[in-house]
Coordinates of C-alpha atoms and ligand atoms in Angstrom, one line a residue:
X170 CA 112.5 115.0 88.0
X171 CA 112.0 116.3 91.7
X172 CA 111.5 119.4 93.9
X173 CA 114.2 121.8 93.9
X174 CA 114.0 123.6 96.8
X175 CA 116.9 125.6 95.5
X176 CA 118.0 127.2 92.0
X177 CA 121.3 125.6 92.1
X178 CA 122.4 121.8 91.7
X179 CA 121.3 119.6 94.8
X180 CA 124.1 118.6 96.9
X181 CA 124.1 114.0 97.3
X182 CA 126.1 112.6 99.0
X183 CA 126.7 109.1 97.8
X184 CA 128.0 107.0 100.8
X185 CA 129.1 103.4 100.0
X186 CA 130.0 100.6 102.5
X187 CA 131.8 96.8 101.5
X188 CA 128.8 95.0 100.5
X189 CA 128.8 93.2 97.0
X190 CA 126.1 95.3 95.7
X191 CA 128.5 98.6 95.8
X192 CA 128.3 98.1 92.1
X193 CA 124.8 99.0 91.5
X194 CA 125.8 102.6 93.6
X195 CA 127.4 103.4 90.0
X196 CA 123.5 103.1 88.9
X197 CA 122.6 105.3 91.6
X198 CA 125.0 107.4 90.8
X199 CA 124.0 108.3 87.3
X200 CA 120.6 108.6 87.4
X201 CA 121.4 111.5 90.2
X202 CA 123.8 113.1 88.1
X203 CA 121.6 113.0 84.9
X204 CA 119.0 114.7 86.7
X205 CA 121.2 117.3 87.3
X206 CA 122.6 117.0 91.0
X207 CA 126.0 117.7 92.2
X208 CA 127.6 114.0 93.8
X209 CA 129.8 113.5 96.1
X210 CA 130.5 109.8 96.5
X211 CA 132.5 108.8 100.1
X212 CA 133.4 105.1 99.9
X213 CA 133.9 103.0 103.3
X214 CA 137.5 101.2 102.7
X215 CA 136.5 97.9 102.3
X216 CA 133.8 99.5 99.6
X217 CA 136.9 100.4 97.6
X218 CA 137.4 96.4 97.1
X219 CA 134.3 95.8 95.1
X220 CA 134.9 99.5 93.0
X221 CA 137.7 101.0 92.6
X222 CA 137.8 105.1 93.8
X223 CA 138.4 106.1 89.8
X224 CA 134.7 104.4 88.5
X225 CA 133.7 107.1 91.5
X226 CA 135.5 109.6 90.1
X227 CA 134.3 109.4 86.7
X228 CA 130.4 108.2 86.9
X229 CA 130.3 111.3 89.6
X230 CA 132.6 113.9 87.9
X231 CA 133.9 115.1 91.3
X232 CA 136.7 113.4 93.7
X233 CA 136.1 110.7 95.8
X234 CA 136.3 111.6 99.5
X235 CA 137.8 108.5 101.2
X236 CA 139.6 109.1 104.1
X237 CA 139.7 112.0 107.5
X238 CA 143.1 112.6 107.1
X239 CA 142.7 113.7 103.2
X240 CA 142.7 118.1 102.9
X241 CA 142.6 117.8 106.5
X242 CA 143.1 122.0 106.0
X243 CA 139.3 122.0 105.0
X244 CA 138.3 120.2 107.7
X245 CA 136.4 117.8 105.0
X246 CA 135.3 115.1 107.9
X247 CA 133.1 118.0 108.9
X248 CA 132.3 120.4 106.0
X249 CA 130.5 117.3 103.6
X250 CA 127.9 116.8 105.6
X251 CA 127.1 119.9 106.8
X252 CA 127.3 121.2 102.8
X253 CA 125.0 118.4 101.8
X254 CA 121.0 118.2 100.5
X255 CA 120.8 114.6 100.8
X256 CA 122.9 111.8 102.2
X257 CA 121.9 108.7 100.4
X258 CA 123.7 105.7 101.7
X259 CA 123.9 102.8 99.3
X260 CA 124.3 99.7 99.5
X261 CA 124.3 100.4 103.9
X262 CA 125.7 96.8 105.7
X263 CA 124.9 95.8 108.9
X264 CA 128.9 97.2 109.9
X265 CA 128.1 100.9 109.0
X266 CA 124.2 100.7 110.3
X267 CA 126.3 99.8 114.0
X268 CA 128.0 102.1 113.8
X269 CA 125.6 104.8 113.1
X270 CA 123.2 103.9 115.7
X271 CA 126.5 104.2 117.6
X272 CA 126.6 107.6 117.1
X273 CA 130.8 106.3 116.0
X274 CA 132.4 108.7 113.8
X275 CA 135.1 106.3 112.9
X276 CA 135.6 106.6 109.0
X277 CA 134.7 109.6 106.2
X278 CA 131.0 108.3 105.9
X279 CA 130.3 107.3 108.9
X280 CA 131.6 111.4 110.4
X281 CA 129.9 112.7 107.9
X282 CA 126.6 111.4 108.8
X283 CA 126.9 112.6 113.1
X284 CA 127.2 116.2 111.3
X285 CA 124.5 116.1 108.8
X286 CA 121.8 118.6 109.0
X287 CA 120.4 117.1 105.9
X288 CA 117.5 114.0 104.8
X289 CA 118.9 110.9 105.4
X290 CA 118.5 107.8 103.1
X291 CA 119.5 104.5 104.9
X292 CA 119.3 101.8 102.1
X293 CA 120.2 98.0 103.6
X294 CA 122.0 95.0 101.3
X295 CA 122.7 92.3 103.1
X296 CA 122.3 88.4 104.0
X297 CA 118.8 87.5 104.8
X298 CA 119.5 86.4 108.7
X299 CA 121.9 89.7 109.0
X300 CA 118.6 91.7 108.6
X301 CA 117.0 89.9 110.9
X302 CA 119.2 89.2 113.6
X303 CA 118.2 91.3 117.0
X304 CA 121.2 93.5 116.6
X305 CA 120.7 94.6 113.1
X306 CA 116.7 94.7 114.1
X307 CA 117.2 97.1 117.1
X308 CA 119.9 99.4 115.2
X309 CA 117.4 99.9 112.3
X310 CA 114.7 100.8 114.7
X311 CA 117.1 103.4 116.3
X312 CA 118.3 104.9 113.1
X313 CA 114.6 105.1 112.7
X314 CA 113.8 107.1 115.6
X315 CA 116.2 109.8 115.1
X316 CA 114.5 110.2 111.0
X317 CA 116.9 108.2 109.6
X318 CA 114.8 106.8 106.5
X319 CA 115.5 102.6 106.5
X320 CA 113.7 101.7 103.3
X321 CA 113.0 97.7 103.6
X322 CA 115.1 95.9 101.5
X323 CA 114.3 93.7 98.4
X324 CA 113.2 90.3 98.4
X325 CA 115.2 87.8 96.4
X326 CA 118.4 85.8 95.5
X327 CA 121.1 86.8 97.4
X328 CA 124.7 86.7 96.4
X329 CA 125.6 82.7 97.5
X330 CA 122.4 80.4 96.3
X331 CA 120.0 81.3 99.1
X332 CA 117.0 83.7 98.8
X333 CA 115.2 86.3 101.1
X334 CA 114.7 89.7 102.6
X335 CA 118.5 91.5 102.3
X336 CA 119.0 92.9 98.9
X337 CA 119.6 96.3 97.4
X338 CA 116.1 97.5 95.8
X339 CA 116.7 98.8 92.0
X340 CA 118.2 101.9 91.8
X341 CA 114.9 103.8 89.7
X342 CA 113.1 102.5 93.8
X343 CA 116.1 103.6 95.7
X344 CA 116.3 107.3 93.7
X345 CA 112.7 107.9 94.0
X346 CA 112.4 106.7 97.9
X347 CA 115.9 109.2 98.5
X348 CA 113.9 111.9 96.2
X349 CA 110.9 111.2 98.2
X350 CA 112.7 111.5 102.1
X351 CA 114.0 115.1 100.9
X352 CA 111.1 116.7 100.0
X353 CA 109.9 115.7 103.2
X354 CA 107.5 112.3 103.0
X355 CA 107.6 109.9 105.9
X356 CA 109.1 106.5 105.7
X357 CA 107.9 105.8 109.9
X358 CA 106.3 102.8 110.4
X359 CA 102.7 103.7 110.1
X360 CA 101.3 100.7 108.6
X361 CA 103.1 98.1 110.4
X362 CA 101.1 95.1 111.2
X363 CA 98.8 96.5 108.7
X364 CA 97.0 94.2 105.6
X365 CA 96.9 96.3 102.0
X366 CA 95.3 94.8 99.2
X367 CA 95.7 97.5 95.9
X368 CA 94.8 96.7 92.2
X369 CA 97.1 98.1 89.6
X370 CA 97.1 98.1 86.1
X371 CA 95.2 97.2 83.3
X372 CA 92.5 94.4 82.4
X373 CA 92.8 92.6 79.0
X374 CA 89.6 91.5 78.0
X375 CA 90.3 89.0 75.1
X376 CA 88.3 88.8 71.9
X377 CA 90.7 85.6 70.9
X378 CA 94.3 83.9 71.7
X379 CA 96.0 87.3 70.0
X380 CA 93.6 90.4 70.5
X381 CA 92.5 92.0 73.3
X382 CA 90.4 94.9 74.7
X383 CA 92.9 97.1 76.9
X384 CA 94.2 100.2 78.1
X385 CA 97.3 102.5 78.6
X386 CA 97.4 102.1 82.4
X387 CA 100.8 101.5 82.8
X388 CA 100.5 100.7 86.4
X389 CA 103.0 102.9 87.8
X390 CA 101.0 104.4 90.6
X391 CA 99.5 101.2 92.3
X392 CA 103.0 99.8 92.5
X393 CA 104.0 103.2 93.8
X394 CA 101.2 103.2 96.5
X395 CA 102.1 99.4 97.0
X396 CA 106.0 100.7 97.7
X397 CA 105.4 103.3 100.0
X398 CA 103.2 101.0 102.4
X399 CA 105.6 98.5 102.3
X400 CA 108.1 101.0 103.2
X401 CA 105.4 101.9 105.8
X402 CA 105.5 98.8 107.3
X403 CA 102.6 96.7 106.2
X404 CA 102.0 93.7 104.1
X405 CA 101.2 94.4 100.8
X406 CA 99.4 92.4 98.2
X407 CA 98.7 93.8 94.3
X408 CA 96.1 92.5 92.2
X409 CA 98.4 93.2 89.2
X410 CA 96.9 93.4 85.9
X411 CA 99.1 94.3 82.5
X412 CA 101.6 96.3 83.5
X413 CA 105.0 97.8 81.9
X414 CA 107.9 96.4 84.0
X415 CA 108.1 97.0 87.2
X416 CA 110.2 96.4 89.8
X417 CA 109.1 94.8 92.8
X418 CA 108.0 96.7 95.5
X419 CA 109.5 95.3 99.1
X420 CA 108.2 91.9 100.2
X421 CA 104.8 92.0 98.5
X422 CA 103.2 89.2 97.1
X423 CA 102.4 90.1 93.1
X424 CA 98.6 88.0 92.0
X425 CA 99.4 88.7 88.3
X426 CA 95.8 88.5 86.5
X427 CA 93.9 89.9 83.1
X428 CA 90.5 90.2 83.0
X429 CA 88.4 92.7 84.9
X430 CA 86.8 89.0 86.3
X431 CA 90.3 87.1 86.9
X432 CA 91.0 90.8 89.2
X433 CA 87.7 90.8 90.4
X434 CA 87.4 87.1 91.8
X435 CA 91.3 88.4 93.2
X436 CA 89.9 90.5 95.1
X437 CA 87.2 89.5 96.9
X438 CA 89.1 86.3 97.8
X439 CA 91.4 88.7 99.6
X440 CA 89.6 91.6 100.4
X441 CA 88.1 89.9 104.0
X442 CA 92.1 90.0 105.4
X443 CA 92.5 93.7 103.9
X444 CA 92.7 96.4 106.4
X445 CA 93.0 98.8 103.4
X446 CA 92.0 98.2 99.6
X447 CA 92.8 101.1 97.1
X448 CA 91.9 100.0 93.6
X449 CA 94.1 101.6 91.5
X450 CA 93.6 99.5 88.6
X451 CA 91.9 101.1 85.6
X452 CA 89.4 98.5 84.9
X453 CA 87.6 97.6 81.6
X454 CA 84.1 98.6 81.7
X455 CA 83.2 96.0 78.9
X456 CA 84.5 92.6 77.6
X457 CA 83.6 90.9 74.6
X458 CA 80.6 89.0 74.8
X459 CA 82.3 85.9 73.8
X460 CA 85.8 85.2 73.6
X461 CA 87.2 83.2 70.1
X462 CA 88.9 80.0 71.3
X463 CA 91.6 80.1 67.9
X464 CA 92.2 83.4 66.9
X465 CA 89.7 84.6 64.7
X466 CA 90.4 84.8 60.5
X467 CA 89.6 87.7 58.3
X468 CA 86.8 86.3 55.9
X469 CA 85.7 83.6 57.8
X470 CA 85.3 85.1 60.7
X471 CA 84.6 89.6 59.4
X472 CA 81.1 89.0 61.2
X473 CA 82.2 88.7 64.5
X474 CA 85.4 90.7 64.2
X475 CA 83.7 93.7 62.6
X476 CA 81.4 94.3 65.5
X477 CA 82.0 93.2 68.7
X478 CA 79.4 93.1 70.8
X479 CA 79.8 94.0 74.9
X480 CA 79.1 93.0 77.9
X481 CA 79.3 94.4 81.0
X482 CA 82.2 94.0 83.8
X483 CA 81.3 93.6 87.0
X484 CA 82.7 96.9 89.2
X485 CA 84.9 95.4 91.7
X486 CA 85.3 98.7 93.9
X487 CA 81.1 99.0 94.2
X488 CA 80.7 95.3 94.9
X489 CA 84.0 95.5 98.3
X490 CA 81.7 98.1 99.0
X491 CA 78.1 97.2 98.9
X492 CA 79.6 93.4 100.9
X493 CA 81.3 95.6 103.3
X494 CA 77.7 97.1 103.9
X495 CA 75.7 94.0 104.3
X496 CA 78.4 92.5 106.6
X497 CA 79.4 90.2 103.8
X498 CA 82.9 91.8 104.9
X499 CA 84.0 93.0 107.9
X500 CA 83.9 96.1 108.9
X501 CA 87.1 97.4 108.8
X502 CA 89.1 97.4 105.3
X503 CA 89.2 101.4 104.5
X504 CA 88.7 101.1 101.2
X505 CA 90.0 104.0 98.1
X506 CA 89.1 104.5 94.6
X507 CA 91.0 106.3 91.6
X508 CA 89.3 108.1 89.4
X509 CA 90.7 108.5 86.0
X510 CA 88.6 111.7 85.0
X511 CA 88.5 114.7 82.4
X512 CA 86.8 117.3 81.8
X513 CA 84.2 118.7 79.4
X514 CA 83.0 122.4 78.4
X515 CA 79.9 122.0 81.0
X516 CA 81.4 120.0 84.0
X517 CA 84.9 120.2 85.7
X518 CA 86.3 116.9 86.3
X519 CA 86.4 117.2 90.0
X520 CA 82.5 117.3 89.8
X521 CA 82.3 113.8 87.7
X522 CA 84.9 112.8 90.5
X523 CA 82.7 114.1 93.3
X524 CA 79.7 112.1 91.1
X525 CA 81.8 109.0 91.1
X526 CA 82.9 109.1 95.5
X527 CA 78.8 109.3 95.8
X528 CA 77.8 106.9 93.0
X529 CA 81.0 104.2 94.1
X530 CA 80.5 104.4 98.5
X531 CA 83.9 104.1 99.1
X532 CA 85.6 106.4 101.7
X533 CA 88.3 108.4 100.0
X534 CA 88.2 109.2 95.6
X535 CA 91.8 109.8 94.0
X536 CA 90.9 112.1 91.5
X537 CA 93.4 112.6 88.3
X538 CA 92.2 114.7 85.3
X539 CA 93.5 112.3 82.2
X540 CA 94.3 112.9 79.1
X541 CA 96.6 112.2 76.2
X542 CA 100.4 112.0 77.6
X543 CA 98.7 113.3 80.8
X544 CA 99.1 110.4 83.8
X545 CA 98.4 107.6 81.6
X546 CA 102.5 106.0 81.4
X547 CA 104.0 108.6 83.5
X548 CA 106.3 109.1 86.1
X549 CA 104.3 112.2 88.0
X550 CA 100.8 113.0 89.5
X551 CA 98.6 115.1 90.2
X552 CA 94.8 115.8 91.1
X553 CA 92.7 115.8 94.5
X554 CA 92.2 113.3 97.6
X555 CA 88.3 113.2 97.7
X556 CA 86.7 111.8 100.8
X557 CA 83.3 110.9 102.0
X558 CA 82.3 113.2 104.0
X559 CA 83.0 115.8 101.9
X560 CA 87.0 116.7 102.0
X561 CA 88.5 117.8 99.4
X562 CA 92.6 117.8 99.1
X563 CA 94.4 118.9 96.5
X564 CA 97.8 116.6 95.9
X565 CA 100.1 118.7 93.9
X566 CA 101.9 117.7 91.1
X567 CA 104.8 115.3 92.3
X568 CA 106.1 111.5 91.5
X569 CA 104.1 108.7 91.8
X570 CA 105.6 107.7 95.0
X571 CA 104.8 111.3 96.8
X572 CA 101.2 110.7 95.5
X573 CA 101.2 107.5 97.0
X574 CA 102.7 109.0 100.4
X575 CA 99.7 111.5 100.1
X576 CA 96.8 109.1 99.4
X577 CA 98.3 106.8 102.7
X578 CA 98.5 109.6 105.1
X579 CA 94.7 110.8 103.7
X580 CA 93.5 106.3 104.5
X581 CA 95.5 106.7 108.1
X582 CA 94.4 109.7 109.1
X583 CA 90.4 108.6 107.7
X584 CA 91.2 105.1 109.5
X585 CA 91.8 107.3 112.6
X586 CA 88.7 109.2 112.4
X587 CA 86.6 106.0 112.1
X588 CA 88.7 105.4 115.4
X589 CA 87.0 107.9 117.8
X590 CA 84.4 107.7 119.6
X591 CA 81.4 110.0 118.1
Ligands
LIG184 N1 86.4 100.1 88.9 C1 86.1 98.5 89.5 N2 85.7 97.8 88.8 C2 85.3 98.5 87.2 C3 85.4 99.4 87.1 C4 86.1 100.8 87.4 O1 86.5 98.5 89.9 N3 84.3 97.8 86.9 C5 87.7 100.6 89.8 C6 88.9 101.5 89.6 O2 89.7 100.3 89.7 C7 88.5 102.9 90.2 C8 87.3 103.4 90.3 O3 86.3 102.1 89.9 O4 89.5 102.4 91.6 C9 87.0 104.4 89.2 O5 87.0 103.7 88.1 P1 86.5 104.7 86.6 O6 87.1 103.4 85.0 O7 87.3 105.8 87.0 O8 84.7 104.1 86.7 P2 83.8 103.7 86.2 O9 82.7 103.7 87.2 O10 84.7 102.9 85.0 O11 83.5 105.3 85.3 P3 83.8 106.4 84.1 O12 81.3 106.2 83.7 O13 84.2 107.7 84.3 O14 84.0 105.1 83.5

């Protein structure tokens, strides 16, 4: 669910341009409808070569608006844009982006964008050459400078045998982004040129080849941070433990690890190149002191199976902070920890978080309250962001993407503050 600004359903215009990814718009329309939105589809003439009007009408439950010359007495080319709460264009071709940048109104979709006062989210899909063409680069910059959210495309297989940036992101990623933009989250390029290292998911500590000690982390918050950082222009590396199946954030490099020690090595090998390090992973504090080379058997290995001796894992966050303090790492990385806390009869969760921030020595700590059914595996999150100067800001219940934006806003503010002459 997204935040509703009004009691009535949101009016969302889904613009569809003529690219092969037009079929994915069907899934986007379905997701929006399932969330209770009122969807009007405005396809370009070429989009209708890929998906028929009847499909869009059936999925949206509304008449499809195709031409400025329909419903002329209702002044449709102005009304649709004026009434929209959000305009989401997916896919957007290089041609449509150029027409929007030029302020054209040569079809219903371009005219709708031209009159809109609502947030506009443009999701490009095109061949890599077109995406990198200087004309497209300039047009995308123009759109962004006007406050339009232009998503970074996904990387991967394109229509032919070629591969690179230009793919339409997953429908879920698009809808999450559109909802965040609707809620006022900034997708400006504030992290352009920055390198961001993020740990995500839970570690697994092997008992033998088939059993492990693990936790319930889904990796969703770490991936949402990576997605948000990538959309803000950062070069992102994710050190990923075990996660549920999640789409790759735009252009992010993913290093898969399993155990805390593998995660430790992967982080330490890359920490010196990072400007911002965010440790969102749920790292197992302990691991079995021995790992069976083959499957342990009841009876034969009764002793090892019934009593697992645990030894402590290295603390990745505290070690990274310590390496920065000793000058082994450059001074620049801002380091952000996460804390999953439950309060108890004597101590509220926030007090445990304050103590953890001090103990770990990181610059910022995002604390969320956990418990059965809270945060782990969920798509929403809430909590507090604490900084090492004693500041606390509350993060209201929101999508993990919006929470990610709040964490990045805090990290960006912290970086700016640290750069101020004292
Ligand atoms: N963390 C880490 N390495 C570990 C344990 C935790 O880097 N071995 C990081 C987590 O990624 C998170 C932060 O430290 O950013 C806090 O994790 P948490 O499990 O809450 O901390 P612990 O030190 O294990 O505290 P607790 O005693 O509450 O479990």
